[in-house]
Amino acid sequence: MKCPDVGAAATQAYIPPWTRNSRRKGDSMKVLIVGAGVIGVTSAWYLQRAGHEVTVVERQSGPALETSFANGGMVSWGYATPWAAPGVPLKALRWLFDPDAPLVMRWRSDPAQWRFVADMLRNCSAERYAINKSRLLRLGRYSHTALIELRETLGLRYDEGADGTLELFRDPSQMAGLDKELELLAEAGIPARRMSVEDCLQVEPGLARVRERLAGGLSFPGDEIGDCRKFTETLAGHCVAAGVDFRYGVNVASVRAAAGRIEGIDTDQGVVTADAYVMAAGSYAPGMLAPLGIRLPVFPVKGYSLTAPIIEPEAAPRSTMIDEARKVAITRLGDRLRVAGIAELAGFDLSLSEQRYGVIERVARDWFPDAADLSQAEYWCGLRPMTPDGPPIIGPTSYDNLFLNNGHGTLGWTLSCGSSRLLADLISGRTPEIDPDGLTFARYG
């Protein structure tokens, strides 16, 4: 099954400018990828499928042990929405005084943090939101199609499900702006439907016990769920079988560059060289690239999750629920309940906060009080690499042979297959199946 052109039309005459003075279209290259999360592993898969010799270096002992380890489990191409949205600045002011706020900012003397906040606020206009959301929807729809193809081709199993996403509203006033949102979704070809309380209960019978809390919902029937870690580990196994070389426990010290090209990467196990280099190291990529003069506008935003065994299946969700007020997702992954949320700006701090977990536990009990045994929950937090405008950064840099697949924020699992397939086309000098406009580093000038 060929992944079709979706969203904005593919540019038929598109010629990547960085291939003009380098290798010819279709040439096989040695490609080095930094990072073995879901983005790095999917990049490895599509690049080896394009005929390249691929090596992946990862500081952890295996794939998917950081941001991809225990995320929300949502493959939410329909729900793909920038955090920078109209109304967020006013909400952010209120959240400063709300201990249960979905966005938490620790006041730190960090210029990168303040730049990120300022750039994010500049993207909160209605015009910028519409542009950024359309870019996410274009990539999200393409990525969903690519994921289906990959799953069917390889027979992947990762506690997947395809029963959609249901956004839950506690107050009728929260539904006031849905008409504009539905219009934008319809223009992008994303199926979505306003849901009454009865509609919500029909889709998710487990909500019947707490119907008094429910004002209505917004359904995205095309969305899916799945365990990102299981997917990434399984796909990494297929990559190895196809010849990809994974090198775990390798720490990157610096990136060597000269005459506008990358010459190699210094690691604690020696220098690693290739023809082309892909930076898929998430929140840690900006620090690696800064000595090269590249200011990558990606900032770590800390997220929390808990995973608990389901003890009453009929009282548990069938798919994914999102509490609109608290921005917390509740997802069923086989016989487990995954609850994830919070956006905390705290730099690279990975300490667990009892207060933050209190928020996501209360949201789980609010909607599905009898579904899971939270006393047996496993707790986790990770750093989401977020751009201030929302879309990730895919493709070339100012260095001829250095490429990015980074900045996916809360949507890395959702956008992974499409981002990596697009990246493989760009590196290989092939006409992409979707228009990369607005998804590359070029949008930052």
Tab-separated table of C-alpha atoms in Angstrom:
chain	number	residue	atom	x	y	z
A	1	MET	CA	0.000	0.000	0.000
A	2	LYS	CA	1.499	3.321	-1.051
A	3	CYS	CA	1.130	6.181	1.364
A	4	PRO	CA	-0.990	8.744	-0.524
A	5	ASP	CA	-0.539	12.456	-0.844
A	6	VAL	CA	-2.569	14.068	1.932
A	7	GLY	CA	-3.171	17.582	3.177
A	8	ALA	CA	-1.366	20.190	1.111
A	9	ALA	CA	-0.439	18.870	-2.305
A	10	ALA	CA	3.048	17.462	-2.727
A	11	THR	CA	5.297	19.758	-4.719
A	12	GLN	CA	6.032	17.821	-7.899
A	13	ALA	CA	9.024	19.934	-8.920
A	14	TYR	CA	10.555	19.921	-5.446
A	15	ILE	CA	14.383	19.563	-5.530
A	16	PRO	CA	16.118	19.626	-2.136
A	17	PRO	CA	18.687	22.439	-2.357
A	18	TRP	CA	21.236	20.602	-0.205
A	19	THR	CA	21.521	17.783	-2.797
A	20	ARG	CA	22.711	20.042	-5.610
A	21	ASN	CA	26.344	19.975	-4.601
A	22	SER	CA	26.437	16.692	-2.714
A	23	ARG	CA	25.319	13.201	-3.647
A	24	ARG	CA	23.086	12.309	-6.532
A	25	LYS	CA	19.459	11.376	-6.029
A	26	GLY	CA	19.148	7.694	-5.142
A	27	ASP	CA	22.742	7.252	-3.916
A	28	SER	CA	23.182	5.056	-0.865
A	29	MET	CA	24.809	6.772	2.112
A	30	LYS	CA	26.053	5.934	5.547
A	31	VAL	CA	23.637	7.700	7.889
A	32	LEU	CA	24.231	8.181	11.603
A	33	ILE	CA	21.226	8.849	13.854
A	34	VAL	CA	21.617	10.230	17.368
A	35	GLY	CA	18.786	8.961	19.585
A	36	ALA	CA	16.796	5.727	19.799
A	37	GLY	CA	13.415	6.950	20.937
A	38	VAL	CA	10.379	6.518	18.696
A	39	ILE	CA	11.651	9.304	16.407
A	40	GLY	CA	15.151	7.872	16.056
A	41	VAL	CA	13.942	4.308	15.507
A	42	THR	CA	11.321	5.230	12.905
A	43	SER	CA	13.964	7.375	11.185
A	44	ALA	CA	16.233	4.336	11.095
A	45	TRP	CA	13.486	2.177	9.615
A	46	TYR	CA	12.577	4.499	6.747
A	47	LEU	CA	16.186	5.407	5.959
A	48	GLN	CA	17.216	1.765	5.669
A	49	ARG	CA	14.148	1.147	3.526
A	50	ALA	CA	15.402	3.959	1.277
A	51	GLY	CA	18.603	1.981	0.759
A	52	HIS	CA	20.948	3.656	3.227
A	53	GLU	CA	23.385	2.059	5.674
A	54	VAL	CA	22.138	3.200	9.074
A	55	THR	CA	23.799	3.378	12.491
A	56	VAL	CA	21.997	4.583	15.629
A	57	VAL	CA	23.832	5.743	18.761
A	58	GLU	CA	21.922	5.958	22.047
A	59	ARG	CA	23.150	6.760	25.541
A	60	GLN	CA	20.625	4.469	27.224
A	61	SER	CA	20.866	0.671	27.355
A	62	GLY	CA	18.050	0.161	24.853
A	63	PRO	CA	15.404	1.915	22.740
A	64	ALA	CA	12.528	4.020	24.074
A	65	LEU	CA	13.895	4.474	27.603
A	66	GLU	CA	13.351	8.225	27.895
A	67	THR	CA	10.511	10.341	26.410
A	68	SER	CA	9.014	7.356	24.555
A	69	PHE	CA	8.942	5.144	27.661
A	70	ALA	CA	5.523	5.873	29.197
A	71	ASN	CA	3.800	8.659	27.290
A	72	GLY	CA	0.038	9.109	27.031
A	73	GLY	CA	-0.379	6.319	24.479
A	74	MET	CA	-2.372	8.489	22.067
A	75	VAL	CA	-1.929	8.347	18.305
A	76	SER	CA	-3.951	11.512	18.060
A	77	TRP	CA	-3.671	12.794	14.508
A	78	GLY	CA	-7.140	14.348	14.713
A	79	TYR	CA	-6.431	15.942	18.084
A	80	ALA	CA	-3.057	17.346	16.964
A	81	THR	CA	-3.204	20.874	18.375
A	82	PRO	CA	-0.507	23.461	19.167
A	83	TRP	CA	-0.158	24.434	22.803
A	84	ALA	CA	0.170	28.026	21.588
A	85	ALA	CA	-3.475	28.941	21.045
A	86	PRO	CA	-5.790	31.945	21.419
A	87	GLY	CA	-6.758	32.367	25.046
A	88	VAL	CA	-3.664	30.633	26.416
A	89	PRO	CA	-1.975	33.853	27.668
A	90	LEU	CA	-5.015	34.687	29.822
A	91	LYS	CA	-5.294	31.076	30.987
A	92	ALA	CA	-1.595	31.044	31.821
A	93	LEU	CA	-2.071	34.026	34.145
A	94	ARG	CA	-4.872	32.189	35.972
A	95	TRP	CA	-2.832	28.993	36.103
A	96	LEU	CA	-0.082	30.828	38.001
A	97	PHE	CA	-2.389	30.784	41.011
A	98	ASP	CA	-3.834	27.299	40.470
A	99	PRO	CA	-1.882	24.466	42.153
A	100	ASP	CA	-3.602	21.957	39.845
A	101	ALA	CA	-2.911	23.869	36.622
A	102	PRO	CA	-2.052	21.889	33.472
A	103	LEU	CA	0.846	24.287	32.769
A	104	VAL	CA	3.403	24.841	35.516
A	105	MET	CA	6.354	27.186	35.212
A	106	ARG	CA	9.220	27.142	37.642
A	107	TRP	CA	10.779	30.578	37.757
A	108	ARG	CA	14.390	30.143	36.700
A	109	SER	CA	17.095	32.490	35.386
A	110	ASP	CA	17.344	30.544	32.149
A	111	PRO	CA	17.386	32.651	28.943
A	112	ALA	CA	16.318	29.639	26.859
A	113	GLN	CA	13.201	29.204	28.985
A	114	TRP	CA	12.215	32.853	28.691
A	115	ARG	CA	12.818	32.817	24.921
A	116	PHE	CA	10.607	29.754	24.639
A	117	VAL	CA	7.795	31.375	26.641
A	118	ALA	CA	8.023	34.629	24.684
A	119	ASP	CA	8.048	32.826	21.327
A	120	MET	CA	5.142	30.661	22.397
A	121	LEU	CA	3.067	33.695	23.398
A	122	ARG	CA	3.783	35.284	20.011
A	123	ASN	CA	2.217	32.226	18.390
A	124	CYS	CA	-1.031	32.484	20.348
A	125	SER	CA	-2.842	34.685	17.823
A	126	ALA	CA	-5.763	33.217	15.904
A	127	GLU	CA	-3.847	33.577	12.627
A	128	ARG	CA	-0.701	31.806	13.870
A	129	TYR	CA	-2.751	29.106	15.582
A	130	ALA	CA	-4.609	28.313	12.354
A	131	ILE	CA	-1.348	28.080	10.397
A	132	ASN	CA	0.408	25.905	12.964
A	133	LYS	CA	-2.583	23.640	13.460
A	134	SER	CA	-2.950	23.120	9.708
A	135	ARG	CA	0.708	22.070	9.548
A	136	LEU	CA	0.241	19.603	12.386
A	137	LEU	CA	-2.903	18.181	10.811
A	138	ARG	CA	-1.169	17.769	7.448
A	139	LEU	CA	1.701	15.844	9.024
A	140	GLY	CA	-0.552	13.997	11.456
A	141	ARG	CA	-2.841	12.660	8.765
A	142	TYR	CA	0.129	11.536	6.681
A	143	SER	CA	1.736	9.926	9.730
A	144	HIS	CA	-1.412	7.995	10.587
A	145	THR	CA	-1.545	6.546	7.083
A	146	ALA	CA	2.140	5.617	7.304
A	147	LEU	CA	1.608	3.926	10.683
A	148	ILE	CA	-1.238	1.806	9.342
A	149	GLU	CA	0.893	0.723	6.407
A	150	LEU	CA	3.839	-0.120	8.653
A	151	ARG	CA	1.659	-2.060	11.092
A	152	GLU	CA	0.075	-4.104	8.314
A	153	THR	CA	3.387	-4.736	6.551
A	154	LEU	CA	5.252	-5.943	9.635
A	155	GLY	CA	2.345	-7.308	11.684
A	156	LEU	CA	3.253	-5.041	14.615
A	157	ARG	CA	1.433	-5.473	17.925
A	158	TYR	CA	1.721	-2.892	20.687
A	159	ASP	CA	-1.622	-2.876	22.618
A	160	GLU	CA	-3.030	-0.888	19.742
A	161	GLY	CA	-6.639	0.194	19.379
A	162	ALA	CA	-8.656	2.292	16.946
A	163	ASP	CA	-11.696	3.485	18.903
A	164	GLY	CA	-10.884	7.177	18.679
A	165	THR	CA	-10.311	10.012	21.135
A	166	LEU	CA	-13.014	11.704	23.201
A	167	GLU	CA	-12.339	15.146	24.640
A	168	LEU	CA	-14.423	15.685	27.770
A	169	PHE	CA	-15.850	19.028	28.920
A	170	ARG	CA	-16.887	19.673	32.515
A	171	ASP	CA	-18.699	22.949	31.800
A	172	PRO	CA	-20.915	24.004	28.850
A	173	SER	CA	-18.858	27.206	28.497
A	174	GLN	CA	-15.847	25.086	27.511
A	175	MET	CA	-17.726	24.014	24.372
A	176	ALA	CA	-18.352	27.579	23.199
A	177	GLY	CA	-15.528	27.631	20.654
A	178	LEU	CA	-16.181	24.243	19.083
A	179	ASP	CA	-17.834	25.566	15.908
A	180	LYS	CA	-14.614	27.274	14.767
A	181	GLU	CA	-12.568	24.232	15.738
A	182	LEU	CA	-14.873	21.890	13.818
A	183	GLU	CA	-14.695	24.158	10.775
A	184	LEU	CA	-10.883	24.043	10.791
A	185	LEU	CA	-10.903	20.267	11.217
A	186	ALA	CA	-13.365	19.843	8.355
A	187	GLU	CA	-11.167	21.938	6.054
A	188	ALA	CA	-8.282	19.579	6.836
A	189	GLY	CA	-10.397	16.480	6.250
A	190	ILE	CA	-10.265	15.406	9.913
A	191	PRO	CA	-13.400	13.566	11.111
A	192	ALA	CA	-14.695	15.104	14.338
A	193	ARG	CA	-18.106	15.417	15.982
A	194	ARG	CA	-19.683	17.433	18.772
A	195	MET	CA	-21.007	15.041	21.409
A	196	SER	CA	-23.897	15.442	23.824
A	197	VAL	CA	-23.738	13.801	27.246
A	198	GLU	CA	-25.757	10.861	25.925
A	199	ASP	CA	-23.491	10.570	22.892
A	200	CYS	CA	-20.459	10.394	25.192
A	201	LEU	CA	-22.047	7.672	27.309
A	202	GLN	CA	-22.824	5.633	24.226
A	203	VAL	CA	-19.192	5.776	23.093
A	204	GLU	CA	-17.757	5.315	26.595
A	205	PRO	CA	-20.239	3.512	28.881
A	206	GLY	CA	-17.767	3.686	31.771
A	207	LEU	CA	-18.605	7.383	32.132
A	208	ALA	CA	-22.177	6.609	33.221
A	209	ARG	CA	-21.112	6.526	36.869
A	210	VAL	CA	-19.982	10.153	36.751
A	211	ARG	CA	-22.385	11.649	34.206
A	212	GLU	CA	-23.114	14.603	36.513
A	213	ARG	CA	-19.562	15.848	35.852
A	214	LEU	CA	-19.995	15.755	32.088
A	215	ALA	CA	-21.225	18.667	29.924
A	216	GLY	CA	-20.421	17.117	26.558
A	217	GLY	CA	-17.504	16.188	24.370
A	218	LEU	CA	-15.686	16.308	21.065
A	219	SER	CA	-15.056	13.007	19.314
A	220	PHE	CA	-12.155	12.173	16.981
A	221	PRO	CA	-13.189	8.730	15.703
A	222	GLY	CA	-10.114	8.299	13.500
A	223	ASP	CA	-7.589	8.477	16.340
A	224	GLU	CA	-5.807	5.423	17.720
A	225	ILE	CA	-3.991	4.306	20.849
A	226	GLY	CA	-0.964	2.150	21.518
A	227	ASP	CA	2.019	1.560	23.760
A	228	CYS	CA	4.783	3.697	22.263
A	229	ARG	CA	7.531	1.799	24.056
A	230	LYS	CA	6.316	-1.590	22.800
A	231	PHE	CA	6.033	-0.219	19.278
A	232	THR	CA	9.529	1.272	19.361
A	233	GLU	CA	11.157	-1.853	20.826
A	234	THR	CA	9.440	-4.076	18.271
A	235	LEU	CA	10.327	-1.824	15.345
A	236	ALA	CA	13.931	-1.636	16.559
A	237	GLY	CA	14.018	-5.432	16.319
A	238	HIS	CA	12.862	-5.254	12.705
A	239	CYS	CA	15.504	-2.592	12.042
A	240	VAL	CA	18.242	-4.880	13.383
A	241	ALA	CA	16.962	-7.728	11.193
A	242	ALA	CA	17.167	-5.343	8.214
A	243	GLY	CA	20.787	-4.443	8.975
A	244	VAL	CA	20.581	-1.309	11.150
A	245	ASP	CA	23.437	-1.088	13.666
A	246	PHE	CA	22.262	0.036	17.124
A	247	ARG	CA	25.003	1.093	19.544
A	248	TYR	CA	23.648	1.513	23.070
A	249	GLY	CA	25.402	3.051	26.055
A	250	VAL	CA	27.155	5.589	23.825
A	251	ASN	CA	27.352	9.172	25.084
A	252	VAL	CA	27.831	12.016	22.619
A	253	ALA	CA	30.526	14.478	23.694
A	254	SER	CA	30.592	16.867	20.729
A	255	VAL	CA	29.899	17.241	17.028
A	256	ARG	CA	32.822	17.907	14.682
A	257	ALA	CA	32.277	20.319	11.793
A	258	ALA	CA	34.352	22.052	9.124
A	259	ALA	CA	33.640	23.865	5.859
A	260	GLY	CA	29.878	23.682	6.307
A	261	ARG	CA	29.762	19.917	6.865
A	262	ILE	CA	29.728	17.539	9.793
A	263	GLU	CA	32.910	15.455	9.926
A	264	GLY	CA	32.030	13.146	12.796
A	265	ILE	CA	30.615	12.800	16.286
A	266	ASP	CA	32.884	12.438	19.312
A	267	THR	CA	31.578	9.909	21.821
A	268	ASP	CA	32.899	8.258	24.961
A	269	GLN	CA	33.638	5.251	22.744
A	270	GLY	CA	35.500	7.080	20.000
A	271	VAL	CA	34.653	9.073	16.892
A	272	VAL	CA	31.734	7.901	14.746
A	273	THR	CA	31.595	9.071	11.136
A	274	ALA	CA	29.038	8.918	8.333
A	275	ASP	CA	27.991	10.641	5.119
A	276	ALA	CA	24.889	12.179	6.716
A	277	TYR	CA	23.824	12.814	10.300
A	278	VAL	CA	20.345	12.941	11.858
A	279	MET	CA	19.760	14.619	15.200
A	280	ALA	CA	16.844	12.841	16.900
A	281	ALA	CA	18.005	13.372	20.472
A	282	GLY	CA	14.891	15.167	21.666
A	283	SER	CA	15.392	17.815	24.349
A	284	TYR	CA	19.139	17.253	24.386
A	285	ALA	CA	19.656	18.177	20.726
A	286	PRO	CA	19.895	21.986	21.262
A	287	GLY	CA	22.855	21.552	23.600
A	288	MET	CA	24.650	19.340	21.090
A	289	LEU	CA	24.069	21.772	18.229
A	290	ALA	CA	24.725	25.090	19.997
A	291	PRO	CA	28.541	24.886	19.561
A	292	LEU	CA	27.904	24.686	15.802
A	293	GLY	CA	26.070	28.007	15.869
A	294	ILE	CA	22.664	26.364	15.476
A	295	ARG	CA	20.041	27.696	17.892
A	296	LEU	CA	17.432	24.991	17.822
A	297	PRO	CA	14.192	26.457	19.273
A	298	VAL	CA	13.346	23.339	21.258
A	299	PHE	CA	12.776	23.378	25.014
A	300	PRO	CA	12.184	20.465	27.418
A	301	VAL	CA	8.660	20.431	28.828
A	302	LYS	CA	8.247	17.879	31.583
A	303	GLY	CA	5.277	15.536	31.513
A	304	TYR	CA	4.034	12.992	34.041
A	305	SER	CA	2.262	9.672	33.740
A	306	LEU	CA	1.104	6.759	35.824
A	307	THR	CA	0.293	3.245	34.683
A	308	ALA	CA	-2.017	1.087	36.785
A	309	PRO	CA	-3.607	-2.362	36.356
A	310	ILE	CA	-7.281	-2.353	35.349
A	311	ILE	CA	-9.363	-4.197	37.944
A	312	GLU	CA	-12.858	-3.574	36.568
A	313	PRO	CA	-12.826	-3.669	32.733
A	314	GLU	CA	-16.428	-2.485	32.324
A	315	ALA	CA	-15.668	0.631	34.362
A	316	ALA	CA	-12.569	1.489	32.306
A	317	PRO	CA	-12.389	3.526	29.099
A	318	ARG	CA	-12.438	1.746	25.764
A	319	SER	CA	-9.936	4.131	24.210
A	320	THR	CA	-8.616	7.611	25.165
A	321	MET	CA	-10.345	10.367	27.121
A	322	ILE	CA	-8.928	13.872	27.479
A	323	ASP	CA	-10.021	16.114	30.322
A	324	GLU	CA	-10.116	19.465	28.505
A	325	ALA	CA	-9.820	21.546	31.672
A	326	ARG	CA	-6.814	19.702	33.110
A	327	LYS	CA	-5.252	18.562	29.803
A	328	VAL	CA	-4.899	15.046	31.188
A	329	ALA	CA	-5.284	11.968	28.969
A	330	ILE	CA	-6.672	8.653	30.214
A	331	THR	CA	-5.871	5.760	27.888
A	332	ARG	CA	-6.565	2.056	27.976
A	333	LEU	CA	-3.545	-0.022	26.932
A	334	GLY	CA	-4.666	-3.649	27.052
A	335	ASP	CA	-5.164	-4.495	30.722
A	336	ARG	CA	-3.491	-1.266	31.924
A	337	LEU	CA	-4.689	2.284	32.432
A	338	ARG	CA	-2.281	5.048	31.412
A	339	VAL	CA	-2.965	8.534	32.803
A	340	ALA	CA	-0.701	11.321	31.533
A	341	GLY	CA	-0.543	15.085	31.578
A	342	ILE	CA	0.968	18.290	32.993
A	343	ALA	CA	3.339	20.597	31.142
A	344	GLU	CA	6.027	21.720	33.573
A	345	LEU	CA	8.785	24.104	32.542
A	346	ALA	CA	11.584	23.027	34.860
A	347	GLY	CA	14.573	22.652	32.591
A	348	PHE	CA	16.099	19.179	32.692
A	349	ASP	CA	14.867	18.338	36.187
A	350	LEU	CA	13.481	14.771	36.200
A	351	SER	CA	12.467	14.575	39.855
A	352	LEU	CA	8.983	13.232	40.583
A	353	SER	CA	6.492	15.681	42.079
A	354	GLU	CA	3.887	14.324	44.466
A	355	GLN	CA	1.697	17.358	43.779
A	356	ARG	CA	1.719	16.772	40.010
A	357	TYR	CA	0.824	13.130	40.454
A	358	GLY	CA	-1.976	14.192	42.755
A	359	VAL	CA	-3.510	16.094	39.832
A	360	ILE	CA	-3.483	13.195	37.378
A	361	GLU	CA	-4.678	10.752	40.032
A	362	ARG	CA	-7.664	12.990	40.835
A	363	VAL	CA	-8.543	13.286	37.134
A	364	ALA	CA	-8.464	9.491	36.817
A	365	ARG	CA	-10.744	9.105	39.837
A	366	ASP	CA	-13.064	11.869	38.609
A	367	TRP	CA	-13.856	10.038	35.369
A	368	PHE	CA	-13.162	6.341	36.044
A	369	PRO	CA	-13.161	5.926	39.842
A	370	ASP	CA	-13.426	2.135	39.913
A	371	ALA	CA	-11.457	1.184	36.811
A	372	ALA	CA	-7.891	0.699	38.056
A	373	ASP	CA	-5.928	-0.006	41.213
A	374	LEU	CA	-3.995	3.221	41.623
A	375	SER	CA	-2.252	1.841	44.715
A	376	GLN	CA	-0.243	-0.331	42.306
A	377	ALA	CA	0.509	2.460	39.863
A	378	GLU	CA	3.951	2.895	38.326
A	379	TYR	CA	5.017	6.534	38.090
A	380	TRP	CA	7.147	8.172	35.406
A	381	CYS	CA	8.110	11.561	34.051
A	382	GLY	CA	9.881	12.562	30.846
A	383	LEU	CA	10.971	15.594	28.854
A	384	ARG	CA	8.965	16.487	25.770
A	385	PRO	CA	11.053	18.412	23.208
A	386	MET	CA	8.691	21.241	22.257
A	387	THR	CA	8.888	24.023	19.705
A	388	PRO	CA	7.220	27.342	20.589
A	389	ASP	CA	4.833	27.164	17.624
A	390	GLY	CA	3.910	23.468	17.796
A	391	PRO	CA	5.063	21.652	14.623
A	392	PRO	CA	8.308	19.671	14.736
A	393	ILE	CA	11.464	20.533	12.786
A	394	ILE	CA	12.269	18.041	10.033
A	395	GLY	CA	14.981	18.116	7.391
A	396	PRO	CA	18.095	20.140	6.557
A	397	THR	CA	20.187	22.604	8.517
A	398	SER	CA	22.835	25.113	7.480
A	399	TYR	CA	25.307	22.203	7.405
A	400	ASP	CA	25.094	20.239	4.154
A	401	ASN	CA	24.920	16.779	5.745
A	402	LEU	CA	23.172	17.495	9.053
A	403	PHE	CA	19.436	16.866	9.340
A	404	LEU	CA	16.846	17.235	12.075
A	405	ASN	CA	13.907	15.159	13.248
A	406	ASN	CA	13.097	16.939	16.442
A	407	GLY	CA	10.721	19.124	18.449
A	408	HIS	CA	7.614	16.914	18.367
A	409	GLY	CA	6.498	17.878	21.867
A	410	THR	CA	3.482	15.923	23.079
A	411	LEU	CA	2.920	14.468	19.594
A	412	GLY	CA	6.063	12.427	19.006
A	413	TRP	CA	4.211	9.102	19.004
A	414	THR	CA	1.501	10.530	16.768
A	415	LEU	CA	3.856	12.133	14.232
A	416	SER	CA	6.737	9.651	14.296
A	417	CYS	CA	6.055	7.592	11.170
A	418	GLY	CA	5.133	10.537	8.966
A	419	SER	CA	8.031	12.687	10.184
A	420	SER	CA	10.550	9.923	9.584
A	421	ARG	CA	9.155	8.984	6.194
A	422	LEU	CA	9.321	12.644	5.158
A	423	LEU	CA	12.877	12.881	6.498
A	424	ALA	CA	13.972	9.812	4.506
A	425	ASP	CA	12.599	11.377	1.322
A	426	LEU	CA	14.374	14.670	1.998
A	427	ILE	CA	17.717	13.035	2.764
A	428	SER	CA	17.420	10.764	-0.271
A	429	GLY	CA	16.631	13.670	-2.612
A	430	ARG	CA	13.220	12.256	-3.490
A	431	THR	CA	10.045	14.260	-3.992
A	432	PRO	CA	8.229	14.099	-0.626
A	433	GLU	CA	4.712	12.669	-0.542
A	434	ILE	CA	3.552	15.737	1.378
A	435	ASP	CA	4.641	19.345	1.110
A	436	PRO	CA	7.350	19.985	3.745
A	437	ASP	CA	6.583	23.710	3.817
A	438	GLY	CA	6.311	24.927	7.411
A	439	LEU	CA	7.799	21.723	8.817
A	440	THR	CA	11.489	22.497	8.253
A	441	PHE	CA	13.994	24.726	10.020
A	442	ALA	CA	13.435	27.308	7.269
A	443	ARG	CA	10.293	28.597	8.974
A	444	TYR	CA	12.478	30.205	11.630
A	445	GLY	CA	14.383	32.162	9.016
